[in-house]
Short mmCIF file of N, CA and C in Angstrom, two decimals:
data_model
loop_
_atom_site.label_atom_id
_atom_site.label_comp_id
_atom_site.label_asym_id
_atom_site.label_seq_id
_atom_site.Cartn_x
_atom_site.Cartn_y
_atom_site.Cartn_z
N MET A 95 13.26 35.52 4.11
CA MET A 95 13.01 34.49 3.11
C MET A 95 11.82 33.65 3.57
N SER A 96 10.89 33.39 2.69
CA SER A 96 9.70 32.62 3.05
C SER A 96 9.97 31.12 2.92
N GLU A 97 9.15 30.34 3.63
CA GLU A 97 9.24 28.89 3.60
C GLU A 97 8.72 28.37 2.26
N LYS A 98 9.39 27.37 1.70
CA LYS A 98 8.94 26.77 0.45
C LYS A 98 7.58 26.12 0.64
N LYS A 99 6.77 26.16 -0.39
CA LYS A 99 5.43 25.58 -0.33
C LYS A 99 5.37 24.25 -1.06
N TYR A 100 6.50 23.58 -1.14
CA TYR A 100 6.56 22.25 -1.73
C TYR A 100 7.68 21.46 -1.09
N PHE A 101 7.61 20.16 -1.25
CA PHE A 101 8.66 19.28 -0.77
C PHE A 101 8.91 18.24 -1.86
N LYS A 102 10.09 18.25 -2.42
CA LYS A 102 10.46 17.27 -3.44
C LYS A 102 11.13 16.09 -2.76
N GLN A 103 10.50 14.91 -2.89
CA GLN A 103 11.03 13.72 -2.24
C GLN A 103 12.10 13.08 -3.13
N THR A 104 13.31 13.01 -2.64
CA THR A 104 14.40 12.39 -3.39
C THR A 104 14.91 11.11 -2.74
N LYS A 105 14.51 10.88 -1.48
CA LYS A 105 14.96 9.69 -0.77
C LYS A 105 13.81 9.10 0.04
N PRO A 106 12.90 8.38 -0.64
CA PRO A 106 11.79 7.78 0.11
C PRO A 106 12.31 6.80 1.16
N PHE A 107 11.52 6.61 2.21
CA PHE A 107 11.87 5.67 3.27
C PHE A 107 11.59 4.26 2.78
N ARG A 108 12.60 3.42 2.80
CA ARG A 108 12.44 2.02 2.40
C ARG A 108 12.07 1.21 3.64
N VAL A 109 10.85 0.71 3.64
CA VAL A 109 10.34 -0.03 4.78
C VAL A 109 10.99 -1.42 4.81
N PRO A 110 11.60 -1.80 5.94
CA PRO A 110 12.19 -3.14 6.00
C PRO A 110 11.10 -4.21 5.96
N THR A 111 11.27 -5.21 5.11
CA THR A 111 10.30 -6.30 5.00
C THR A 111 11.03 -7.64 5.05
N THR A 112 10.28 -8.70 5.32
CA THR A 112 10.85 -10.04 5.36
C THR A 112 10.20 -10.96 4.33
N ASP A 113 9.28 -10.40 3.53
CA ASP A 113 8.52 -11.23 2.59
C ASP A 113 8.86 -10.96 1.12
N GLY A 114 9.94 -10.20 0.87
CA GLY A 114 10.35 -9.93 -0.50
C GLY A 114 9.65 -8.76 -1.16
N LYS A 115 8.72 -8.12 -0.46
CA LYS A 115 7.98 -6.99 -1.02
C LYS A 115 8.80 -5.70 -0.83
N LEU A 116 8.86 -4.90 -1.89
CA LEU A 116 9.50 -3.59 -1.83
C LEU A 116 8.44 -2.56 -1.44
N ILE A 117 8.73 -1.78 -0.40
CA ILE A 117 7.85 -0.69 0.01
C ILE A 117 8.71 0.55 0.18
N GLU A 118 8.41 1.59 -0.62
CA GLU A 118 9.10 2.87 -0.52
C GLU A 118 8.06 3.94 -0.19
N GLU A 119 8.10 4.43 1.05
CA GLU A 119 7.15 5.47 1.44
C GLU A 119 7.72 6.83 1.04
N HIS A 120 6.99 7.54 0.18
CA HIS A 120 7.41 8.86 -0.28
C HIS A 120 6.93 9.96 0.67
N PHE A 121 5.71 9.78 1.18
CA PHE A 121 5.14 10.72 2.15
C PHE A 121 4.37 9.91 3.16
N GLY A 122 4.48 10.26 4.43
CA GLY A 122 3.77 9.55 5.48
C GLY A 122 4.51 9.64 6.80
N HIS A 123 4.08 8.83 7.75
CA HIS A 123 4.66 8.87 9.10
C HIS A 123 6.16 8.62 9.10
N ALA A 124 6.61 7.58 8.40
CA ALA A 124 8.03 7.19 8.45
C ALA A 124 8.94 8.14 7.68
N SER A 125 8.46 8.69 6.57
CA SER A 125 9.33 9.47 5.67
C SER A 125 9.32 10.97 5.96
N THR A 126 8.16 11.52 6.18
CA THR A 126 8.04 12.99 6.32
C THR A 126 7.25 13.41 7.56
N GLN A 127 6.92 12.43 8.42
CA GLN A 127 6.13 12.69 9.62
C GLN A 127 4.79 13.35 9.28
N THR A 128 4.22 12.93 8.15
CA THR A 128 2.93 13.42 7.68
C THR A 128 1.85 12.46 8.15
N GLY A 129 0.86 12.96 8.88
CA GLY A 129 -0.20 12.10 9.38
C GLY A 129 -1.48 12.18 8.58
N GLU A 130 -1.62 13.23 7.77
CA GLU A 130 -2.87 13.42 7.03
C GLU A 130 -3.05 12.43 5.89
N PHE A 131 -1.95 12.00 5.28
CA PHE A 131 -2.00 11.07 4.15
C PHE A 131 -0.64 10.39 4.02
N SER A 132 -0.61 9.29 3.27
CA SER A 132 0.67 8.67 2.93
C SER A 132 0.61 8.22 1.47
N VAL A 133 1.79 8.19 0.84
CA VAL A 133 1.94 7.74 -0.54
C VAL A 133 3.14 6.79 -0.56
N ALA A 134 2.90 5.58 -1.06
CA ALA A 134 3.98 4.60 -1.11
C ALA A 134 3.99 3.88 -2.46
N HIS A 135 5.20 3.58 -2.92
CA HIS A 135 5.43 2.79 -4.12
C HIS A 135 5.77 1.37 -3.67
N MET A 136 5.15 0.36 -4.30
CA MET A 136 5.39 -1.01 -3.87
C MET A 136 5.55 -1.95 -5.06
N VAL A 137 6.33 -2.99 -4.84
CA VAL A 137 6.46 -4.08 -5.81
C VAL A 137 6.30 -5.38 -5.01
N ALA A 138 5.24 -6.12 -5.33
CA ALA A 138 4.97 -7.39 -4.66
C ALA A 138 5.47 -8.53 -5.55
N PRO A 139 6.29 -9.43 -4.99
CA PRO A 139 6.80 -10.54 -5.79
C PRO A 139 5.69 -11.54 -6.13
N PRO A 140 5.94 -12.40 -7.10
CA PRO A 140 4.97 -13.44 -7.41
C PRO A 140 4.65 -14.28 -6.17
N HIS A 141 3.38 -14.66 -6.04
CA HIS A 141 2.89 -15.55 -4.98
C HIS A 141 3.03 -14.94 -3.58
N TRP A 142 2.99 -13.63 -3.50
CA TRP A 142 3.05 -12.90 -2.23
C TRP A 142 1.63 -12.68 -1.69
N SER A 143 1.50 -12.63 -0.39
CA SER A 143 0.23 -12.23 0.23
C SER A 143 0.51 -11.76 1.65
N GLU A 144 -0.46 -11.10 2.23
CA GLU A 144 -0.35 -10.68 3.62
C GLU A 144 -1.65 -11.05 4.34
N PRO A 145 -1.64 -11.02 5.66
CA PRO A 145 -2.84 -11.42 6.41
C PRO A 145 -4.01 -10.45 6.18
N HIS A 146 -5.21 -10.93 6.52
CA HIS A 146 -6.38 -10.05 6.50
C HIS A 146 -6.13 -8.87 7.43
N GLN A 147 -6.78 -7.76 7.11
CA GLN A 147 -6.67 -6.56 7.94
C GLN A 147 -7.95 -5.75 7.82
N THR A 148 -8.17 -4.87 8.79
CA THR A 148 -9.33 -3.98 8.78
C THR A 148 -8.83 -2.59 9.16
N PRO A 149 -8.28 -1.84 8.20
CA PRO A 149 -7.65 -0.55 8.49
C PRO A 149 -8.63 0.55 8.90
N ASP A 150 -8.11 1.49 9.64
CA ASP A 150 -8.86 2.69 10.05
C ASP A 150 -8.66 3.83 9.06
N PHE A 151 -8.18 3.53 7.85
CA PHE A 151 -7.95 4.57 6.84
C PHE A 151 -8.49 4.12 5.49
N ASP A 152 -8.84 5.10 4.65
CA ASP A 152 -9.19 4.81 3.26
C ASP A 152 -7.89 4.51 2.52
N GLU A 153 -7.94 3.60 1.54
CA GLU A 153 -6.74 3.29 0.76
C GLU A 153 -7.07 3.24 -0.72
N ILE A 154 -6.32 4.01 -1.49
CA ILE A 154 -6.42 4.02 -2.93
C ILE A 154 -5.22 3.24 -3.47
N THR A 155 -5.47 2.27 -4.34
CA THR A 155 -4.40 1.51 -4.97
C THR A 155 -4.42 1.80 -6.46
N ILE A 156 -3.24 2.11 -7.01
CA ILE A 156 -3.06 2.40 -8.43
C ILE A 156 -2.07 1.36 -8.97
N VAL A 157 -2.55 0.41 -9.76
CA VAL A 157 -1.67 -0.65 -10.28
C VAL A 157 -1.02 -0.16 -11.57
N THR A 158 0.31 -0.21 -11.62
CA THR A 158 1.05 0.26 -12.79
C THR A 158 1.63 -0.88 -13.63
N ARG A 159 1.77 -2.07 -13.01
CA ARG A 159 2.31 -3.22 -13.74
C ARG A 159 1.82 -4.49 -13.06
N GLY A 160 1.40 -5.45 -13.87
CA GLY A 160 0.91 -6.71 -13.32
C GLY A 160 -0.53 -6.59 -12.86
N ARG A 161 -0.87 -7.36 -11.85
CA ARG A 161 -2.23 -7.34 -11.30
C ARG A 161 -2.18 -7.76 -9.84
N LYS A 162 -3.20 -7.38 -9.13
CA LYS A 162 -3.27 -7.61 -7.70
C LYS A 162 -4.65 -8.18 -7.38
N LEU A 163 -4.68 -9.17 -6.50
CA LEU A 163 -5.95 -9.75 -6.08
C LEU A 163 -6.25 -9.25 -4.67
N ILE A 164 -7.44 -8.68 -4.50
CA ILE A 164 -7.82 -8.13 -3.20
C ILE A 164 -9.12 -8.81 -2.76
N GLU A 165 -9.09 -9.39 -1.58
CA GLU A 165 -10.30 -9.93 -0.99
C GLU A 165 -10.93 -8.81 -0.16
N ILE A 166 -12.15 -8.42 -0.52
CA ILE A 166 -12.83 -7.29 0.12
C ILE A 166 -14.12 -7.82 0.73
N ASP A 167 -14.16 -7.90 2.07
CA ASP A 167 -15.33 -8.45 2.76
C ASP A 167 -15.79 -9.76 2.13
N GLY A 168 -14.82 -10.63 1.77
CA GLY A 168 -15.12 -11.95 1.23
C GLY A 168 -15.23 -12.03 -0.28
N GLU A 169 -15.29 -10.89 -0.96
CA GLU A 169 -15.37 -10.87 -2.43
C GLU A 169 -13.97 -10.68 -3.00
N GLU A 170 -13.59 -11.47 -4.02
CA GLU A 170 -12.29 -11.32 -4.67
C GLU A 170 -12.40 -10.36 -5.84
N VAL A 171 -11.53 -9.34 -5.84
CA VAL A 171 -11.51 -8.33 -6.88
C VAL A 171 -10.10 -8.27 -7.45
N GLU A 172 -9.97 -8.43 -8.76
CA GLU A 172 -8.67 -8.34 -9.42
C GLU A 172 -8.51 -6.93 -9.99
N VAL A 173 -7.38 -6.30 -9.67
CA VAL A 173 -7.08 -4.96 -10.17
C VAL A 173 -5.85 -5.09 -11.07
N LYS A 174 -5.99 -4.67 -12.33
CA LYS A 174 -4.93 -4.83 -13.33
C LYS A 174 -4.21 -3.51 -13.58
N ALA A 175 -3.07 -3.59 -14.27
CA ALA A 175 -2.30 -2.40 -14.64
C ALA A 175 -3.21 -1.39 -15.33
N GLY A 176 -3.12 -0.14 -14.90
CA GLY A 176 -3.95 0.92 -15.45
C GLY A 176 -5.26 1.11 -14.71
N GLU A 177 -5.56 0.23 -13.75
CA GLU A 177 -6.79 0.34 -12.98
C GLU A 177 -6.48 0.83 -11.56
N THR A 178 -7.51 1.38 -10.92
CA THR A 178 -7.40 1.87 -9.55
C THR A 178 -8.58 1.35 -8.74
N ILE A 179 -8.42 1.39 -7.42
CA ILE A 179 -9.51 1.00 -6.53
C ILE A 179 -9.41 1.81 -5.25
N LEU A 180 -10.55 2.18 -4.71
CA LEU A 180 -10.65 2.86 -3.41
C LEU A 180 -11.34 1.90 -2.45
N ILE A 181 -10.69 1.63 -1.34
CA ILE A 181 -11.29 0.78 -0.31
C ILE A 181 -11.45 1.65 0.94
N LYS A 182 -12.66 1.71 1.43
CA LYS A 182 -13.00 2.58 2.55
C LYS A 182 -12.52 2.00 3.89
N ALA A 183 -12.22 2.88 4.82
CA ALA A 183 -11.82 2.50 6.17
C ALA A 183 -12.86 1.57 6.79
N GLY A 184 -12.39 0.62 7.59
CA GLY A 184 -13.29 -0.29 8.28
C GLY A 184 -13.67 -1.51 7.47
N THR A 185 -13.11 -1.67 6.27
CA THR A 185 -13.39 -2.81 5.41
C THR A 185 -12.37 -3.91 5.67
N ARG A 186 -12.84 -5.16 5.80
CA ARG A 186 -11.92 -6.28 5.99
C ARG A 186 -11.36 -6.66 4.62
N ILE A 187 -10.02 -6.61 4.50
CA ILE A 187 -9.36 -6.84 3.22
C ILE A 187 -8.17 -7.78 3.38
N ARG A 188 -7.76 -8.33 2.25
CA ARG A 188 -6.52 -9.11 2.19
C ARG A 188 -5.92 -8.88 0.82
N TYR A 189 -4.67 -8.39 0.79
CA TYR A 189 -3.97 -8.13 -0.45
C TYR A 189 -3.11 -9.33 -0.81
N ALA A 190 -3.07 -9.67 -2.12
CA ALA A 190 -2.25 -10.80 -2.56
C ALA A 190 -1.83 -10.62 -4.02
N ASN A 191 -0.74 -11.28 -4.36
CA ASN A 191 -0.30 -11.43 -5.75
C ASN A 191 -0.09 -12.92 -5.98
N PRO A 192 -1.17 -13.65 -6.30
CA PRO A 192 -1.03 -15.10 -6.52
C PRO A 192 -0.52 -15.46 -7.91
N PHE A 193 -0.15 -14.46 -8.68
CA PHE A 193 0.22 -14.65 -10.08
C PHE A 193 1.72 -14.91 -10.23
N ASN A 194 2.15 -15.23 -11.45
CA ASN A 194 3.54 -15.58 -11.70
C ASN A 194 4.44 -14.39 -12.01
N GLU A 195 3.87 -13.19 -12.09
CA GLU A 195 4.68 -12.00 -12.36
C GLU A 195 4.56 -11.01 -11.19
N GLU A 196 5.54 -10.11 -11.11
CA GLU A 196 5.50 -9.07 -10.08
C GLU A 196 4.29 -8.15 -10.29
N THR A 197 3.89 -7.51 -9.21
CA THR A 197 2.85 -6.49 -9.26
C THR A 197 3.46 -5.20 -8.74
N GLU A 198 3.39 -4.15 -9.54
CA GLU A 198 3.89 -2.84 -9.11
C GLU A 198 2.70 -1.92 -8.94
N TYR A 199 2.67 -1.19 -7.84
CA TYR A 199 1.53 -0.31 -7.58
C TYR A 199 1.91 0.79 -6.61
N TRP A 200 1.03 1.78 -6.54
CA TRP A 200 1.15 2.90 -5.61
C TRP A 200 -0.04 2.84 -4.67
N SER A 201 0.19 3.22 -3.45
CA SER A 201 -0.87 3.22 -2.45
C SER A 201 -0.94 4.61 -1.82
N VAL A 202 -2.16 5.13 -1.72
CA VAL A 202 -2.41 6.41 -1.05
C VAL A 202 -3.38 6.13 0.09
N CYS A 203 -2.98 6.45 1.31
CA CYS A 203 -3.82 6.22 2.48
C CYS A 203 -4.21 7.55 3.11
N ILE A 204 -5.50 7.66 3.50
CA ILE A 204 -6.02 8.88 4.11
C ILE A 204 -6.86 8.47 5.32
N PRO A 205 -6.46 8.83 6.55
CA PRO A 205 -5.17 9.43 6.92
C PRO A 205 -4.02 8.45 6.65
N ALA A 206 -2.82 8.88 6.98
CA ALA A 206 -1.62 8.12 6.64
C ALA A 206 -1.62 6.71 7.22
N PHE A 207 -1.00 5.79 6.46
CA PHE A 207 -0.80 4.43 6.95
C PHE A 207 -0.09 4.48 8.30
N ASP A 208 -0.58 3.67 9.21
CA ASP A 208 0.02 3.55 10.53
C ASP A 208 -0.11 2.09 10.93
N ILE A 209 0.98 1.45 11.28
CA ILE A 209 0.95 0.04 11.63
C ILE A 209 -0.03 -0.23 12.77
N ASN A 210 -0.26 0.75 13.63
CA ASN A 210 -1.17 0.58 14.76
C ASN A 210 -2.63 0.72 14.38
N SER A 211 -2.91 1.20 13.17
CA SER A 211 -4.31 1.36 12.75
C SER A 211 -4.67 0.48 11.56
N VAL A 212 -3.79 -0.45 11.19
CA VAL A 212 -4.08 -1.36 10.08
C VAL A 212 -4.84 -2.60 10.57
N HIS A 213 -4.64 -2.98 11.82
CA HIS A 213 -5.36 -4.09 12.46
C HIS A 213 -5.24 -5.40 11.67
N ARG A 214 -4.00 -5.84 11.49
CA ARG A 214 -3.76 -7.12 10.80
C ARG A 214 -4.15 -8.28 11.69
N GLU A 215 -4.75 -9.29 11.09
CA GLU A 215 -5.12 -10.50 11.81
C GLU A 215 -3.91 -11.42 11.87
N ASP A 216 -3.84 -12.25 12.88
CA ASP A 216 -2.75 -13.21 12.99
C ASP A 216 -2.81 -14.17 11.82
N GLU A 217 -1.64 -14.54 11.32
CA GLU A 217 -1.59 -15.52 10.22
C GLU A 217 -1.99 -16.88 10.79
N GLN A 218 -2.81 -17.58 10.04
CA GLN A 218 -3.31 -18.89 10.49
C GLN A 218 -2.38 -19.96 10.02
#
């Protein structure tokens, strides 16, 4: 019998958080031990943000509901439902949802998201 050439994810890894954000990794280091890429579904609560970071990976964000504010090398870019953005590795960024509604989105990282390669700055 040959090995299947697909993997159907039925139980994504739910990343423990302390800031109210839902993170479900469908493919990546934590869920499938995949290092080439990661795919995660996220829901950021209203008025959520995280510290600045300078990741060693490209990140594609696909917003499906609400909107997300991203500071990219000092420029603020709003990404709304139905829009996508690609941010290249080595870019200083800060993700936030300063709005009154939740933001739902998907994130694809190449190579896979790794806490050791995100390079988050200390919160001030």
